[in-house]
Every structure is written in C-alpha cells, then in structure tokens.
Amino acid sequence: MTGDELGWICVWDIWKRRQVYKWHAHPSGSVLKLLAIPYRFKPEASRSPTPNDTTIPKAATATQRKSPKQHLGLANYYLVSHGRDYEIHVWDISAILNESIRRGSSLSPVSSLPNQAPTPVFSLPVNSLNFCTMSILAIEHPTAIQEWSNDTPLGRTHWHIYVAVPSPTSATMIDVYDIVTPERTFASVGSDNKVTPNHAQDKKWGAVMGIRLFQKKDRSDLVESEGILHMLAGYEDGSVTLFREQAPAKSKRSMEVVWTIKCHREPVMAMDISSDHEYAISCSSDSLLVKYKLFGQLQGVPETTQIPLKTAGVAYANFRNDSRILALAGWDGKIRVFSVKTLKPLAVLKYHREGLYCLAFANVELKLKDRIENDAEAVANNQDDQDENISVPSSSQSNQDTDTNMPLGTTIDDDDDSQSSDVDSEESDDDSDLEDSLKNRAEWSRRHWLAAGGKENRISLWEIY
C-alpha cells in the first residue's frame, strides 16, 4: 500500500504488479505514514456490517456454505493513515483485500467516487505541522473472542491501540492516545525534561523528530505479563531519549526518562526499533549511523555503535522482522543495507535518481529458534503444530508499506455434509482455481522483498537476502 503527496492511498497487487484499489483518504494534504494492523476473524454470526463492506463474489459465497471443501483463511486488516490535513484515519480494508485476492486479475482499479470510497472506522485530530509522524502499538485481546466485552468497533478486535503524536501545545512534548477507549492516555510526555544525575545535564531537546512505541515484556513471565510500555523519541538537537511507563499514581498514568544520549550534531531524521526490542538505530544529516542497545545500560548511558556513512542525509530507516538486517533510504536515491549485528555494509541498491522518502521490508518466515526467542507465547500456543509449521509454513506474509502484512493460509472445514447440485460443482471449480492462484501468491510472498519510493513517483521492488 502506498500514499502520495496528494492524499491518495493505493492498494497494490504485488504479484500482478498493478493497482487494485485507490481512494482519496486525505483530500486536504499529503499522506505522511501508513500502517496496517492485522486482527483476527470475528465469528460471522456476531459480525456487524460496516459501511465499506463490498459485495462478496461467487467464490466467496461458496466458502461460507457448509461443505467438506477447503476454504481460504484470508486476513482482516485495519489501515491507519496519518495525513498533513491534521487527521489520523483508521480504515477497515478487509473487504478490499479479500475481494482483490479472490477476483485476482479480473478486478479493475476502482476510482475514489463518493459512493465507493471506504468510510473511516475512527478519526483522530492531531498536530501535523511538524516533521514527526505517528507511532502505533496495537495490543490484541488476551482472551477468547467470545469473551470480549468492548462493543466499540476497534474494541471488538483489540485491547489497546496506542497512537503517539507530537502535542498540539508544544513541538517538544508527545501525547499518547488509546483509540480503542478512546482517550488520551499520556499527556505532554517530555514536558519535564529534567533527567536523573546519571544522565546528561538538563537542556532543551527541541522539536520531536521521530517516535517509536513498543512494549517490553518481563522475561520471567513472557506469556502472562502484558509488558511495560516504552517510547523512544528523537529530537531536533540530535538527542535520543527512552521513556517508560511509571507505576500509576492515583489512576494517572505518566512516563519517566530511562536514558537520554546525544550522538548526532544535526536533528534526528530517521529512527527505528528492532522487532525483538533489543536495538534501535538513528540517522541524521551528519553522515552517521548509530545503533543503541536499548536495555542493560551502564551508569544510565546506553551502549552505542557508530559508523560513518558515505552520504549526508537519510530519510527513512527500517529493520527487517527477523532483526538481522536493516535498510536506509538516502536523500541521494540509494538504498543501503547493513547487518544489524556488526553494522557491516551488505549492499547498495541503485535505481532512483532522486531522493527517497520511505522503504519497507516484507516479513520473512522466522526459524523455530527465532520464534522461541522473539515470541514465547506464540510458540506455546502452536506447540502442537511445530513440525507442520517448519516443513510447510501455514502462512506467508507480504509488506508493501512501512509494516503492511498479508498472510495467506488454508483451513479445513470439518463438516461432512455435501451437495451434488450443478451450482456446487461450479463453485468447486471456482474454489480450485482460486486455491491454485493463492498457492502461487504464497510462493511469491515468501520471497525476501524490499520496497522503496521517493520523489520521482516510482516504487522499486527488490529481492534481497
């Protein structure tokens, strides 16, 4: 998925390399950032219709009937868009994605007419005057779907969806909202930038340039613990600061500074955190790449590794989901790929002639060892299916924008009822063709993709490592 400077959002079929849907999401400004949030299926009986539901094609109707045939487990997604028009919108794009996959090449691009554009599930007015874009942390419900009690549209799928943006009262401060409730959970984080004696002396950080929210779980209780909310922020003076949630006092939630360090002489232009929450990186226009070890600091100062870059200016930085490689989108139009462990340069990808704005990795299939280290809860829940997951992955993932996934899989209907009508025969043929198509897509999506886009209105797609 891509967003452009005119406020349009486009959904692309990477397998076909063509656009399948687009709409004018932010008519009054450019799209600053996109993020896709997956959510689990809701039971059909309890699912309420949404304004952007589209007509289900014939192949989909066949999967809804009780039959012994295989049917497709297609994913549901929210798309969150941050625009220069002072708005953050949450879109339910499940119908768009699922119908485009089912219909394949027969689906023509759809213009954004008033009666065709999807309707936002939720909108949040924010400050969009500065450089910094939103950061989102989505936390799913810890209990079964049938036990969820929140009847709001987002509350039926998630426990919390935190959105961090610069405060409208000061460019230095950060507000964190929970759009499930919805309410402002943390107000004016960074307003008191006095640090502890172990940190550097008090000083002004300037405007916030980048934000990353994440949740660090206690290793002593990886499955049961919800984890502690953390936030990494990069500032105009070149400082990078790590915040964490304090113990609540009188039902008021607040954040405190864990550490702050200044490694850049210029404002922080790009920043990201690895999926295992062990490392962070930052770049500026001073030709320096800095890697931070987020936890285990000595005397309040984090361990850092710094290497010089051969270019001045990085617009975007991104870790791959296996936390083994990272990529930088440069102002010179080149993509630079590094090893996370050593920061050794691995590749320089040249195609674009003008500056890059963004890039994104497709999620890669993790090995069993990585799954255990990165997500003990997921391994525990799927312990019975470990052998199957290793030999034949049950899902494959693809990411076009900053963190967009599209898992594809199959499920077995245990109902033994069958019908021998001509309609069912036709639907069976449709299902077979659709299943073959999705198998090809699954093979395609298992490749290690890297996508980048910039000023020249082109998207480059690379298969790397």
mmCIF file with all atom_site columns, C-alpha atoms in Angstrom, residues 212 269-273 281-283 289 314-319 326-329 359:
data_model
loop_
_atom_site.group_PDB
_atom_site.id
_atom_site.type_symbol
_atom_site.label_atom_id
_atom_site.label_alt_id
_atom_site.label_comp_id
_atom_site.label_asym_id
_atom_site.label_entity_id
_atom_site.label_seq_id
_atom_site.pdbx_PDB_ins_code
_atom_site.Cartn_x
_atom_site.Cartn_y
_atom_site.Cartn_z
_atom_site.occupancy
_atom_site.B_iso_or_equiv
_atom_site.pdbx_formal_charge
_atom_site.auth_seq_id
_atom_site.auth_comp_id
_atom_site.auth_asym_id
_atom_site.auth_atom_id
_atom_site.pdbx_PDB_model_num
ATOM 1  C CA . ARG A 1 212 ? 8.588  4.661  18.328 1.00 0.00 ? 212 ARG A CA 1
ATOM 2  C CA . MET A 1 269 ? 15.879 12.365 10.630 1.00 0.00 ? 269 MET A CA 1
ATOM 3  C CA . ALA A 1 270 ? 15.219 8.608  10.774 1.00 0.00 ? 270 ALA A CA 1
ATOM 4  C CA . MET A 1 271 ? 14.803 6.094  13.578 1.00 0.00 ? 271 MET A CA 1
ATOM 5  C CA . ASP A 1 272 ? 13.569 2.537  14.116 1.00 0.00 ? 272 ASP A CA 1
ATOM 6  C CA . ILE A 1 273 ? 13.490 -0.295 16.691 1.00 0.00 ? 273 ILE A CA 1
ATOM 7  C CA . ILE A 1 281 ? 19.058 2.920  15.162 1.00 0.00 ? 281 ILE A CA 1
ATOM 8  C CA . SER A 1 282 ? 19.069 6.608  14.319 1.00 0.00 ? 282 SER A CA 1
ATOM 9  C CA . CYS A 1 283 ? 20.355 8.671  11.393 1.00 0.00 ? 283 CYS A CA 1
ATOM 10 C CA . LEU A 1 289 ? 24.546 5.733  11.678 1.00 0.00 ? 289 LEU A CA 1
ATOM 11 C CA . VAL A 1 314 ? 18.791 9.578  5.447  1.00 0.00 ? 314 VAL A CA 1
ATOM 12 C CA . ALA A 1 315 ? 15.027 9.915  5.069  1.00 0.00 ? 315 ALA A CA 1
ATOM 13 C CA . TYR A 1 316 ? 13.901 6.551  6.457  1.00 0.00 ? 316 TYR A CA 1
ATOM 14 C CA . ALA A 1 317 ? 15.325 3.574  8.360  1.00 0.00 ? 317 ALA A CA 1
ATOM 15 C CA . ASN A 1 318 ? 13.781 0.144  8.817  1.00 0.00 ? 318 ASN A CA 1
ATOM 16 C CA . PHE A 1 319 ? 14.664 -3.187 10.470 1.00 0.00 ? 319 PHE A CA 1
ATOM 17 C CA . LEU A 1 326 ? 18.352 -3.090 8.230  1.00 0.00 ? 326 LEU A CA 1
ATOM 18 C CA . ALA A 1 327 ? 17.998 -0.661 5.342  1.00 0.00 ? 327 ALA A CA 1
ATOM 19 C CA . LEU A 1 328 ? 18.364 3.096  4.954  1.00 0.00 ? 328 LEU A CA 1
ATOM 20 C CA . ALA A 1 329 ? 16.621 5.258  2.347  1.00 0.00 ? 329 ALA A CA 1
ATOM 21 C CA . LEU A 1 359 ? 11.108 1.935  2.380  1.00 0.00 ? 359 LEU A CA 1
#
